[in-house]
Coordinates of C-alpha atoms in Angstrom, one line a residue:
Chain Y
M112 CA 71.5 189.1 -11.2
L113 CA 73.3 186.4 -9.3
E114 CA 75.8 184.2 -11.1
L115 CA 77.8 181.4 -9.6
T116 CA 80.4 180.0 -12.0
D117 CA 82.3 176.8 -11.3
L118 CA 82.1 177.6 -7.6
S119 CA 84.1 175.2 -5.3
V120 CA 84.4 175.1 -1.6
H121 CA 86.9 172.9 0.2
Y122 CA 87.2 172.1 3.9
G123 CA 90.8 170.9 4.1
T124 CA 91.1 168.5 1.2
V125 CA 87.4 167.6 1.2
A126 CA 85.4 169.3 -1.5
A127 CA 82.0 170.2 -0.1
V128 CA 81.0 172.1 -3.3
D129 CA 82.5 171.0 -6.6
S130 CA 82.3 173.3 -9.6
V131 CA 78.7 174.4 -9.1
S132 CA 77.2 176.9 -11.5
V133 CA 73.9 178.5 -10.7
T134 CA 72.2 181.7 -12.0
V135 CA 69.3 183.7 -10.7
A136 CA 67.7 186.4 -12.9
E137 CA 65.9 189.5 -11.7
G138 CA 62.6 188.8 -10.1
E139 CA 63.0 185.0 -10.3
I140 CA 62.5 182.4 -7.6
V141 CA 65.1 179.7 -7.9
A142 CA 65.4 176.7 -5.7
I143 CA 68.4 174.4 -4.9
I144 CA 67.1 171.1 -3.6
G145 CA 69.1 168.1 -2.4
P146 CA 69.6 165.8 0.6
N147 CA 71.3 166.7 3.8
G148 CA 75.1 167.1 3.3
A149 CA 74.9 167.8 -0.4
G150 CA 76.7 171.1 -0.1
K151 CA 73.7 173.4 -0.3
T152 CA 74.6 175.3 2.8
S153 CA 78.3 175.5 1.9
T154 CA 77.2 177.0 -1.4
L155 CA 75.2 179.7 0.5
R156 CA 78.0 180.3 2.9
A157 CA 80.4 180.9 0.0
L158 CA 78.1 183.3 -1.8
S159 CA 77.4 185.4 1.3
G160 CA 81.1 185.6 2.2
L161 CA 81.1 183.4 5.3
V162 CA 83.6 181.0 3.7
R163 CA 86.1 181.7 1.0
P164 CA 85.5 179.7 -2.2
S165 CA 88.5 177.6 -3.2
G166 CA 87.6 178.1 -6.9
G167 CA 85.2 179.8 -9.2
R168 CA 83.4 183.1 -9.1
V169 CA 80.4 184.8 -7.6
M170 CA 79.0 187.7 -9.5
F171 CA 76.2 189.8 -8.0
R172 CA 74.7 192.7 -10.0
G173 CA 77.7 192.8 -12.2
T174 CA 80.3 192.8 -9.3
D175 CA 82.7 190.0 -8.5
I176 CA 82.0 189.4 -4.8
S177 CA 83.9 186.1 -4.5
R178 CA 86.3 187.4 -1.9
W179 CA 84.2 190.0 -0.2
R180 CA 83.5 190.1 3.5
P181 CA 79.8 189.4 4.5
H182 CA 79.0 192.9 5.7
R183 CA 80.0 194.4 2.3
I184 CA 77.9 191.9 0.4
V185 CA 74.8 192.8 2.4
A186 CA 75.4 196.4 1.5
L187 CA 75.1 195.5 -2.1
G188 CA 71.6 194.1 -1.6
L189 CA 72.0 190.4 -0.9
S190 CA 70.3 189.3 2.2
H191 CA 71.1 185.9 3.8
A192 CA 70.2 184.3 7.1
P193 CA 72.8 181.6 7.9
E194 CA 71.8 178.2 9.1
G195 CA 72.3 177.5 12.8
R196 CA 71.6 180.6 14.8
R197 CA 69.0 182.6 12.8
L198 CA 67.8 185.0 15.4
F199 CA 69.2 186.9 18.4
P200 CA 67.3 185.0 21.1
Q201 CA 67.5 187.5 23.9
M202 CA 66.5 190.4 21.7
T203 CA 62.9 191.4 21.2
V204 CA 61.1 190.9 17.9
L205 CA 61.4 194.6 17.2
E206 CA 65.1 194.7 18.0
N207 CA 65.7 191.7 15.7
L208 CA 63.9 193.6 12.9
R209 CA 65.9 196.7 13.6
M210 CA 69.1 194.7 13.3
G211 CA 67.9 193.6 9.9
A212 CA 67.9 197.3 8.7
Y213 CA 71.5 197.8 10.1
R214 CA 73.0 199.0 6.9
R215 CA 70.2 201.5 6.1
R216 CA 70.6 205.1 7.1
D217 CA 67.3 206.5 6.0
R218 CA 65.1 206.4 9.1
D219 CA 61.9 207.2 7.4
A220 CA 62.3 204.5 4.8
V221 CA 63.2 202.0 7.5
A222 CA 60.1 203.0 9.5
R223 CA 58.0 202.4 6.3
T224 CA 59.6 199.0 5.8
L225 CA 59.0 198.1 9.4
G226 CA 55.3 199.0 9.0
E227 CA 55.1 196.8 5.9
V228 CA 56.8 193.9 7.6
L229 CA 54.5 194.1 10.7
E230 CA 51.5 194.3 8.4
R231 CA 52.7 191.2 6.5
F232 CA 53.3 189.3 9.8
P233 CA 50.5 190.2 12.2
R234 CA 51.7 187.6 14.6
L235 CA 55.1 189.3 14.9
A236 CA 53.3 192.7 15.4
E237 CA 51.5 191.1 18.4
R238 CA 54.7 189.8 19.9
R239 CA 57.0 192.6 19.0
H240 CA 58.3 193.2 22.6
Q241 CA 58.7 189.5 23.3
P242 CA 62.3 188.0 23.2
A243 CA 62.8 186.1 19.9
G244 CA 63.9 183.0 21.8
T245 CA 60.4 182.6 23.2
L246 CA 58.6 182.5 19.8
S247 CA 57.3 179.3 18.3
G248 CA 59.2 177.6 15.4
G249 CA 56.9 179.1 12.8
E250 CA 57.0 182.6 14.3
Q251 CA 60.8 182.4 14.4
Q252 CA 60.9 181.5 10.7
M253 CA 58.6 184.4 9.9
L254 CA 60.9 186.7 12.0
T255 CA 63.9 185.4 10.0
I256 CA 62.1 186.3 6.8
G257 CA 60.9 189.6 8.1
R258 CA 64.3 190.6 9.3
A259 CA 65.8 189.7 5.9
L260 CA 63.2 192.0 4.3
M261 CA 64.2 194.9 6.6
S262 CA 67.4 195.4 4.7
G263 CA 65.4 196.3 1.6
P264 CA 67.2 193.6 -0.4
A265 CA 67.2 193.1 -4.1
M266 CA 67.6 189.4 -3.5
L267 CA 66.7 187.2 -0.7
I268 CA 68.4 184.0 0.2
L269 CA 66.3 181.6 2.3
D270 CA 68.0 178.6 3.9
E271 CA 65.5 175.9 4.7
P272 CA 62.6 178.1 5.6
S273 CA 60.3 175.1 6.0
F274 CA 62.7 173.2 8.3
G275 CA 60.8 171.7 11.3
L276 CA 57.5 173.3 10.5
A277 CA 54.0 171.7 10.4
P278 CA 52.5 171.4 6.9
L279 CA 50.0 174.2 7.5
L280 CA 52.9 176.6 8.4
V281 CA 54.9 175.4 5.4
R282 CA 52.0 176.5 3.2
E283 CA 51.9 179.8 4.9
I284 CA 55.6 180.4 4.5
R285 CA 55.3 179.4 0.8
A286 CA 52.5 182.0 0.3
I287 CA 54.6 184.7 2.0
V288 CA 57.6 184.0 -0.2
Q289 CA 55.5 184.1 -3.3
S290 CA 53.8 187.4 -2.3
I291 CA 57.2 189.0 -1.4
N292 CA 58.5 188.0 -4.8
R293 CA 55.4 189.2 -6.7
E294 CA 54.8 192.5 -4.9
R295 CA 58.3 193.7 -4.4
G296 CA 60.0 192.1 -7.3
V297 CA 62.6 190.6 -5.0
A298 CA 64.5 187.7 -6.5
V299 CA 64.7 184.6 -4.2
L300 CA 67.2 181.8 -3.9
L301 CA 65.6 179.1 -1.9
V302 CA 67.5 176.2 -0.4
E303 CA 65.4 173.3 0.7
Q304 CA 65.3 169.7 1.7
N305 CA 61.6 169.9 1.3
A306 CA 61.5 169.4 -2.5
R307 CA 57.7 169.4 -2.8
M308 CA 57.5 172.9 -1.2
A309 CA 60.5 174.2 -3.2
L310 CA 59.2 173.0 -6.6
A311 CA 55.8 174.4 -5.8
V312 CA 57.1 177.9 -5.2
A313 CA 60.1 178.2 -7.6
G314 CA 60.2 178.8 -11.3
R315 CA 63.4 176.9 -11.8
A316 CA 65.4 174.6 -9.7
Y317 CA 68.7 172.8 -9.3
V318 CA 69.2 169.4 -7.8
M319 CA 72.4 169.1 -5.8
E320 CA 74.0 165.9 -4.7
T321 CA 77.4 165.3 -3.1
G322 CA 78.7 168.7 -4.0
R323 CA 77.6 168.8 -7.6
I324 CA 74.6 169.9 -9.6
V325 CA 73.2 166.7 -11.1
L326 CA 70.0 168.1 -12.6
S327 CA 68.5 171.5 -13.4
G328 CA 65.6 173.0 -15.3
S329 CA 62.1 174.4 -14.8
A330 CA 60.2 173.4 -11.7
A331 CA 57.5 171.8 -13.8
M332 CA 60.0 169.7 -15.7
L333 CA 61.8 168.6 -12.5
R334 CA 58.5 167.6 -10.9
E335 CA 58.1 165.1 -13.7
S336 CA 61.7 163.9 -13.7
P337 CA 61.8 160.2 -12.7
H338 CA 65.0 160.8 -10.6
V339 CA 63.4 163.7 -8.6
K340 CA 60.2 161.8 -8.2
A341 CA 62.0 158.7 -6.8
A342 CA 64.5 160.5 -4.6
Y343 CA 62.6 163.6 -3.4
L344 CA 58.9 163.4 -4.0
G345 CA 58.4 159.9 -2.6
G346 CA 57.8 158.1 -5.9
Chain J
M101 CA 49.9 184.4 27.0
E102 CA 47.8 187.5 26.9
P103 CA 48.8 190.1 24.3
S104 CA 48.8 193.0 26.7
R105 CA 52.0 191.7 28.3
G106 CA 53.5 191.2 24.9
L107 CA 52.9 194.9 24.1
S108 CA 54.2 196.4 27.3
A109 CA 57.8 197.8 27.3
P110 CA 60.4 195.2 28.1
P111 CA 62.2 195.6 31.4
G112 CA 65.7 196.8 31.3
R113 CA 65.4 198.7 28.0
A114 CA 62.8 201.0 29.4
L115 CA 63.9 204.7 29.1
G116 CA 63.8 205.5 32.8
A117 CA 66.0 202.6 33.9
P118 CA 69.5 203.9 32.8
I119 CA 68.8 207.3 34.3
A120 CA 67.5 205.8 37.6
G121 CA 70.5 203.6 37.8
L122 CA 72.9 206.5 37.3
A123 CA 71.0 208.5 39.8
L124 CA 71.3 205.7 42.3
L125 CA 75.0 205.3 41.7
A126 CA 75.5 209.1 42.1
A127 CA 73.4 209.2 45.3
G128 CA 75.5 206.3 46.8
V129 CA 78.7 208.0 45.9
V130 CA 77.6 211.4 47.4
A131 CA 76.1 209.8 50.5
L132 CA 79.1 207.8 51.6
P133 CA 81.3 210.7 52.9
Q134 CA 78.2 212.1 54.7
L135 CA 78.0 208.8 56.6
T136 CA 81.6 208.3 57.5
R137 CA 84.9 210.1 57.2
D138 CA 86.9 207.2 58.6
S139 CA 90.0 206.8 56.5
Y140 CA 89.7 203.0 56.3
Y141 CA 86.2 203.3 54.8
L142 CA 87.2 206.1 52.4
D143 CA 90.1 203.9 51.3
V144 CA 87.9 200.9 50.6
A145 CA 85.3 203.1 48.9
T146 CA 88.0 204.8 46.6
T147 CA 89.3 201.4 45.6
I148 CA 85.7 200.3 44.8
L149 CA 85.2 203.3 42.6
M150 CA 88.5 202.8 40.8
N151 CA 87.7 199.1 40.3
L152 CA 84.2 200.1 39.1
A153 CA 85.8 202.1 36.3
L154 CA 87.9 199.0 35.4
T155 CA 85.1 196.4 35.6
M156 CA 82.6 198.5 33.8
S157 CA 85.0 199.1 30.9
L158 CA 86.0 195.4 31.0
R159 CA 82.3 194.6 30.6
L160 CA 82.1 196.9 27.6
Q161 CA 84.7 194.6 25.9
V162 CA 83.0 191.5 27.1
S163 CA 79.7 192.8 25.8
T164 CA 81.1 192.2 22.3
G165 CA 81.7 188.6 23.2
Q166 CA 85.3 188.3 24.4
L167 CA 87.1 188.4 27.7
N168 CA 90.2 190.6 27.5
M169 CA 92.8 189.3 30.0
A170 CA 95.1 192.2 29.2
H171 CA 92.7 194.9 30.5
I172 CA 94.8 195.5 33.6
S173 CA 97.9 196.1 31.4
F174 CA 96.2 199.2 29.9
M175 CA 95.7 200.4 33.4
G176 CA 99.4 199.8 34.0
I177 CA 100.3 201.7 30.8
G178 CA 98.2 204.6 31.9
A179 CA 99.7 204.5 35.4
Y180 CA 103.4 204.4 34.2
A181 CA 102.7 207.0 31.5
S182 CA 101.1 209.5 33.9
A183 CA 103.7 208.9 36.6
L184 CA 106.6 209.5 34.1
L185 CA 104.9 212.5 32.5
V186 CA 104.7 214.2 35.8
T187 CA 108.0 213.2 37.3
R188 CA 110.2 213.2 34.2
V189 CA 108.6 215.6 31.8
G190 CA 107.3 217.9 34.6
I191 CA 103.8 218.5 33.3
S192 CA 100.9 218.6 35.8
F193 CA 98.7 215.7 36.7
W194 CA 95.8 217.3 35.0
A195 CA 97.6 217.3 31.6
A196 CA 99.1 213.9 32.2
L197 CA 95.8 212.2 33.0
P198 CA 94.2 212.7 29.5
I199 CA 97.6 212.0 27.8
A200 CA 98.0 208.8 29.7
A201 CA 94.5 207.7 28.8
V202 CA 95.2 208.4 25.1
V203 CA 98.5 206.6 25.3
A204 CA 96.6 203.5 26.6
A205 CA 94.0 203.9 23.8
L206 CA 96.6 204.3 21.1
L207 CA 98.4 201.1 22.2
A208 CA 95.1 199.3 22.3
F209 CA 94.7 199.8 18.5
P210 CA 97.5 197.5 17.3
I211 CA 97.2 195.1 20.2
G212 CA 93.5 194.8 20.0
G213 CA 93.7 194.7 16.2
L214 CA 96.1 191.8 16.4
A215 CA 94.3 189.8 19.2
L216 CA 90.8 190.3 17.8
R217 CA 91.8 188.4 14.7
V218 CA 91.3 185.2 16.7
T219 CA 88.4 184.1 18.9
G220 CA 87.6 181.9 21.9
P221 CA 90.4 180.3 23.9
Y222 CA 93.0 181.7 21.5
Y223 CA 91.9 185.3 22.2
F224 CA 92.1 184.6 25.9
L225 CA 95.6 183.2 25.6
I226 CA 96.9 186.0 23.4
T227 CA 95.6 188.7 25.7
F228 CA 97.0 186.8 28.7
A229 CA 100.4 186.5 27.0
F230 CA 100.4 190.1 26.2
S231 CA 99.6 191.1 29.8
E232 CA 102.6 189.1 31.0
V233 CA 104.8 190.7 28.4
V234 CA 103.7 194.2 29.7
R235 CA 104.3 193.2 33.3
L236 CA 107.7 191.8 32.6
F237 CA 108.6 194.8 30.5
F238 CA 107.8 197.1 33.4
N239 CA 109.7 194.8 35.8
N240 CA 112.9 194.1 33.8
F241 CA 113.4 196.7 31.1
F242 CA 114.5 200.4 31.5
V243 CA 115.0 199.9 35.2
D244 CA 116.1 203.5 35.7
L245 CA 112.8 204.6 34.1
F246 CA 110.2 202.2 35.4
G247 CA 112.0 201.4 38.7
G248 CA 112.3 197.6 37.9
P249 CA 111.6 195.1 40.7
S250 CA 111.8 197.7 43.4
G251 CA 109.0 199.7 41.8
L252 CA 108.6 203.3 40.8
V253 CA 108.5 205.6 43.8
G254 CA 108.1 209.3 44.6
I255 CA 105.0 210.0 42.4
P256 CA 103.4 213.2 43.6
K257 CA 99.7 213.4 44.5
P258 CA 97.5 215.3 42.0
S259 CA 98.4 219.0 42.0
A260 CA 95.9 221.6 43.2
L261 CA 93.3 223.0 40.7
P262 CA 92.3 226.7 40.7
W263 CA 88.6 226.9 41.2
F264 CA 86.9 230.4 41.3
G265 CA 89.8 232.0 43.0
R266 CA 90.3 229.1 45.4
A267 CA 92.6 226.2 45.1
L268 CA 91.1 222.7 45.1
T269 CA 93.7 220.3 46.6
F270 CA 93.8 216.5 46.3
T271 CA 95.9 215.4 49.2
T272 CA 93.5 214.0 51.8
K273 CA 91.6 210.7 51.5
L274 CA 88.3 212.5 51.1
E275 CA 89.7 214.7 48.3
L276 CA 91.1 211.7 46.5
Y277 CA 87.8 209.9 46.9
T278 CA 86.0 212.9 45.5
L279 CA 88.3 213.0 42.5
M280 CA 87.8 209.3 41.7
A281 CA 84.0 209.7 42.3
A282 CA 83.9 212.4 39.6
L283 CA 86.0 210.4 37.2
L284 CA 83.8 207.3 37.7
L285 CA 80.5 209.2 37.4
V286 CA 81.6 210.6 34.0
T287 CA 82.8 207.2 32.9
A288 CA 79.6 205.5 34.0
A289 CA 77.4 208.0 32.3
V290 CA 79.3 207.5 29.0
L291 CA 79.2 203.7 29.3
V292 CA 75.5 203.6 30.2
R293 CA 74.7 205.9 27.4
L294 CA 76.7 203.7 25.0
E295 CA 74.8 200.6 26.3
H296 CA 71.4 202.1 25.5
S297 CA 72.5 203.4 22.1
R298 CA 72.7 201.7 18.8
F299 CA 76.2 200.6 19.8
G300 CA 74.7 198.6 22.8
L301 CA 72.1 196.9 20.6
V302 CA 74.7 195.9 18.0
A303 CA 77.1 194.7 20.8
S304 CA 74.4 192.5 22.2
A305 CA 73.7 191.2 18.7
I306 CA 77.4 190.3 18.3
R307 CA 77.4 188.5 21.6
Q308 CA 74.3 186.4 20.7
G309 CA 75.5 185.5 17.2
D310 CA 78.6 187.1 15.6
L311 CA 78.2 185.3 12.3
L312 CA 74.6 186.3 12.1
A313 CA 75.5 189.9 12.9
E314 CA 78.1 189.9 10.2
T315 CA 75.6 188.6 7.6
L316 CA 73.3 191.4 8.5
G317 CA 76.0 193.9 7.5
V318 CA 77.7 194.5 10.8
N319 CA 81.5 195.0 10.6
V320 CA 82.0 192.9 13.7
F321 CA 85.7 193.4 13.9
R322 CA 85.3 197.2 14.0
Y323 CA 82.8 197.0 16.8
K324 CA 85.1 194.7 18.8
L325 CA 88.1 197.0 18.2
T326 CA 86.1 200.1 19.2
A327 CA 85.0 198.4 22.5
Y328 CA 88.6 197.4 23.0
V329 CA 90.0 200.9 22.5
V330 CA 87.3 202.7 24.5
G331 CA 87.7 200.2 27.4
S332 CA 91.5 200.7 27.3
L333 CA 91.0 204.5 27.4
V334 CA 89.0 204.1 30.7
A335 CA 91.6 201.7 32.1
G336 CA 94.2 204.4 31.3
V337 CA 92.3 207.0 33.3
A338 CA 92.0 204.5 36.2
G339 CA 95.7 203.8 36.0
A340 CA 96.6 207.5 36.1
F341 CA 94.5 207.9 39.2
F342 CA 96.0 204.8 40.8
A343 CA 99.6 206.1 40.2
H344 CA 99.0 209.5 41.8
S345 CA 96.8 208.2 44.7
H346 CA 99.1 205.3 45.7
Q347 CA 102.3 207.3 44.7
V348 CA 104.1 204.0 44.2
L349 CA 103.9 201.6 41.2
H350 CA 105.0 198.1 41.0
S351 CA 104.7 195.8 38.0
S352 CA 102.8 193.2 40.0
D353 CA 100.0 195.8 40.5
F354 CA 99.1 195.0 36.9
G355 CA 99.7 191.2 36.9
L356 CA 97.5 188.2 36.8
E357 CA 96.2 188.4 40.4
P358 CA 94.4 191.8 40.1
M359 CA 93.2 190.9 36.6
V360 CA 91.6 187.7 37.9
L361 CA 89.9 189.8 40.6
L362 CA 88.4 192.1 37.9
V363 CA 87.1 189.1 36.0
V364 CA 85.6 187.6 39.2
F365 CA 83.8 190.9 40.0
T366 CA 82.5 191.3 36.5
V367 CA 81.4 187.7 36.0
I368 CA 79.7 187.4 39.4
G369 CA 77.9 190.6 38.9
G370 CA 76.9 189.6 35.4
T371 CA 78.1 190.7 32.0
G372 CA 74.7 190.9 30.3
S373 CA 73.9 194.3 31.9
V374 CA 75.9 197.4 32.4
W375 CA 75.0 197.2 36.1
G376 CA 76.4 193.7 36.6
P377 CA 80.0 194.8 37.2
V378 CA 78.7 197.5 39.6
A379 CA 76.9 194.9 41.8
G380 CA 79.7 192.4 41.5
T381 CA 82.5 194.9 42.4
V382 CA 80.7 196.5 45.3
L383 CA 79.5 193.3 46.9
M384 CA 82.7 191.3 46.3
T385 CA 85.0 194.1 47.6
I386 CA 83.0 194.5 50.7
A387 CA 83.0 190.7 51.1
G388 CA 86.7 190.7 50.6
E389 CA 87.2 193.3 53.3
L390 CA 85.1 191.3 55.7
L391 CA 87.1 188.1 54.9
R392 CA 90.4 189.9 55.4
E393 CA 91.1 187.8 58.5
L394 CA 91.2 184.7 56.4
H395 CA 94.3 186.0 54.5
H396 CA 95.1 183.4 51.8
Y397 CA 91.8 181.7 52.1
E398 CA 90.1 184.9 50.8
S399 CA 90.8 183.9 47.2
L400 CA 89.5 180.4 47.9
V401 CA 86.2 181.9 49.0
F402 CA 86.2 184.0 45.8
G403 CA 86.8 180.9 43.8
V404 CA 83.9 179.1 45.4
V405 CA 81.6 182.0 44.9
L406 CA 82.6 182.2 41.3
I407 CA 81.9 178.5 40.7
L408 CA 78.5 178.8 42.5
T409 CA 77.6 181.8 40.4
M410 CA 78.5 180.0 37.1
L411 CA 76.4 177.0 38.2
W412 CA 73.3 178.7 39.5
A413 CA 73.4 182.2 38.1
P414 CA 75.4 182.2 34.9
D415 CA 74.0 185.6 33.9
G416 CA 75.3 187.0 37.2
L417 CA 73.7 188.5 40.3
V418 CA 71.9 191.3 38.5
A419 CA 69.9 188.8 36.5
L420 CA 68.7 187.0 39.6
P421 CA 65.8 189.2 40.7
G422 CA 64.3 189.1 37.2
K423 CA 64.7 185.3 37.1
L424 CA 63.1 184.8 40.5
A425 CA 60.2 187.1 39.6
R426 CA 59.6 185.2 36.4
R427 CA 59.6 181.9 38.3
R428 CA 57.1 183.3 40.7
R429 CA 54.9 184.6 37.9
V430 CA 54.9 181.3 36.2
G431 CA 54.1 179.6 39.5
V432 CA 51.1 181.9 40.0
S433 CA 49.8 181.4 36.5
L434 CA 50.1 177.7 36.8
A435 CA 48.1 177.6 40.1
P436 CA 44.5 176.6 39.7

């Protein structure tokens, strides 16, 4: 479904991403783990069109989207919340969700999706008229995921969904990601520093360090890998 | 935090608010000539209404995130276009007005299209440079057409309109006030409607995070260009009115100084709401008239007010009541 082939991203002469190849099949959950500054976010920015890759190719559903503008990529069914500003802080929860359905013209279908999202996140339903900026960290993360679902995506890209959250909330987010994947068949590409969470939820994973993929395989296999254990799972 | 408050309609986006605001504006506009027919007050009021069209349309552009320093140039383009259409081509003011507005909007396409490729300080500088180019063009080129440094004179007032067998004339101050009032109310209705539509929601999204909006599928550039062109159309209308009410045009009418005033009005009033520029323009114009005795110090006072606003009310005057109310509410809820 998604295929990155030898993708490179340069900022000036510095290579942030160096010949990275990643695939995600239909209905799969795939994780990219790695430390801060490994190039994970740059990879995402390249595949959602926010930066131009300096080399390589991004194929999504059989279309080469390597040089597309972001808004066209969304229209194709790839939903991505960038790092940094994830929400519109002065907009209410409902308005943020409505923005997520921006590309969809079918009002009835959007209303149905909105109902589903509010059902899935009761806390968002309670706070639907509250400005997003006043939500707690966990609620903001849920709103980010809920908004991504509003576009009715075929594939969801989640950038550090557990960042800054308490362990209990991380578990909740994990359960939500799994249920979205199971019930809707939405493929998920998860980028995480929290390797424990990522390897618990994903079927396969890639380990990225200093711009390159250094290791890949099934999550079960990576959990047993000495390198991953030492570097990411705390021995 | 009780859930009942979370479920109530948020202020500002409630359905009644835009209609109430427009009704209030219309009432004020209609009431003024009942209170006074003094030509000085009518002059000031007409200027306020014209500036309102300019600041409200400037705010439309700011609402997508960027300050267009060339806004006044599109007023100038509308003004010169309308004046020349009437004096040289010989068509009536009523035909020239829409054509002038369209000319301003058509020129806004390539200019906005070029300037909006950059953001932040570069956008500010490009639009400022463009406004100087336009001003110098009117001042130095085609002097026999634009009047050069001595200005374009002899522009007639708007011609009379047939109205159910009578002729509506536009020669007295009251009549010109009425014309500008009608133009402004139509403009305000369109801009307020736009603010409370999908366009307004998306514009606010772009303002709060343009990259995020882009990744949600918004063609940010197209929204910015639309705001630019619609804003320039309104500026063109204001320019045409200006040309035929003042009857004299000079390139400096569309220079940096009046542009800065528009920015001051808009920012002091607040760019977050469609009513911000209304509050800013009305209050600051009245303040300016009261400070007239001070001559050159007037702009000094404006500058100080601008600085104070940015320090203590960065969202402008219209955001103040809400802010104070929230502070009071928090104070009450914290009390034992």
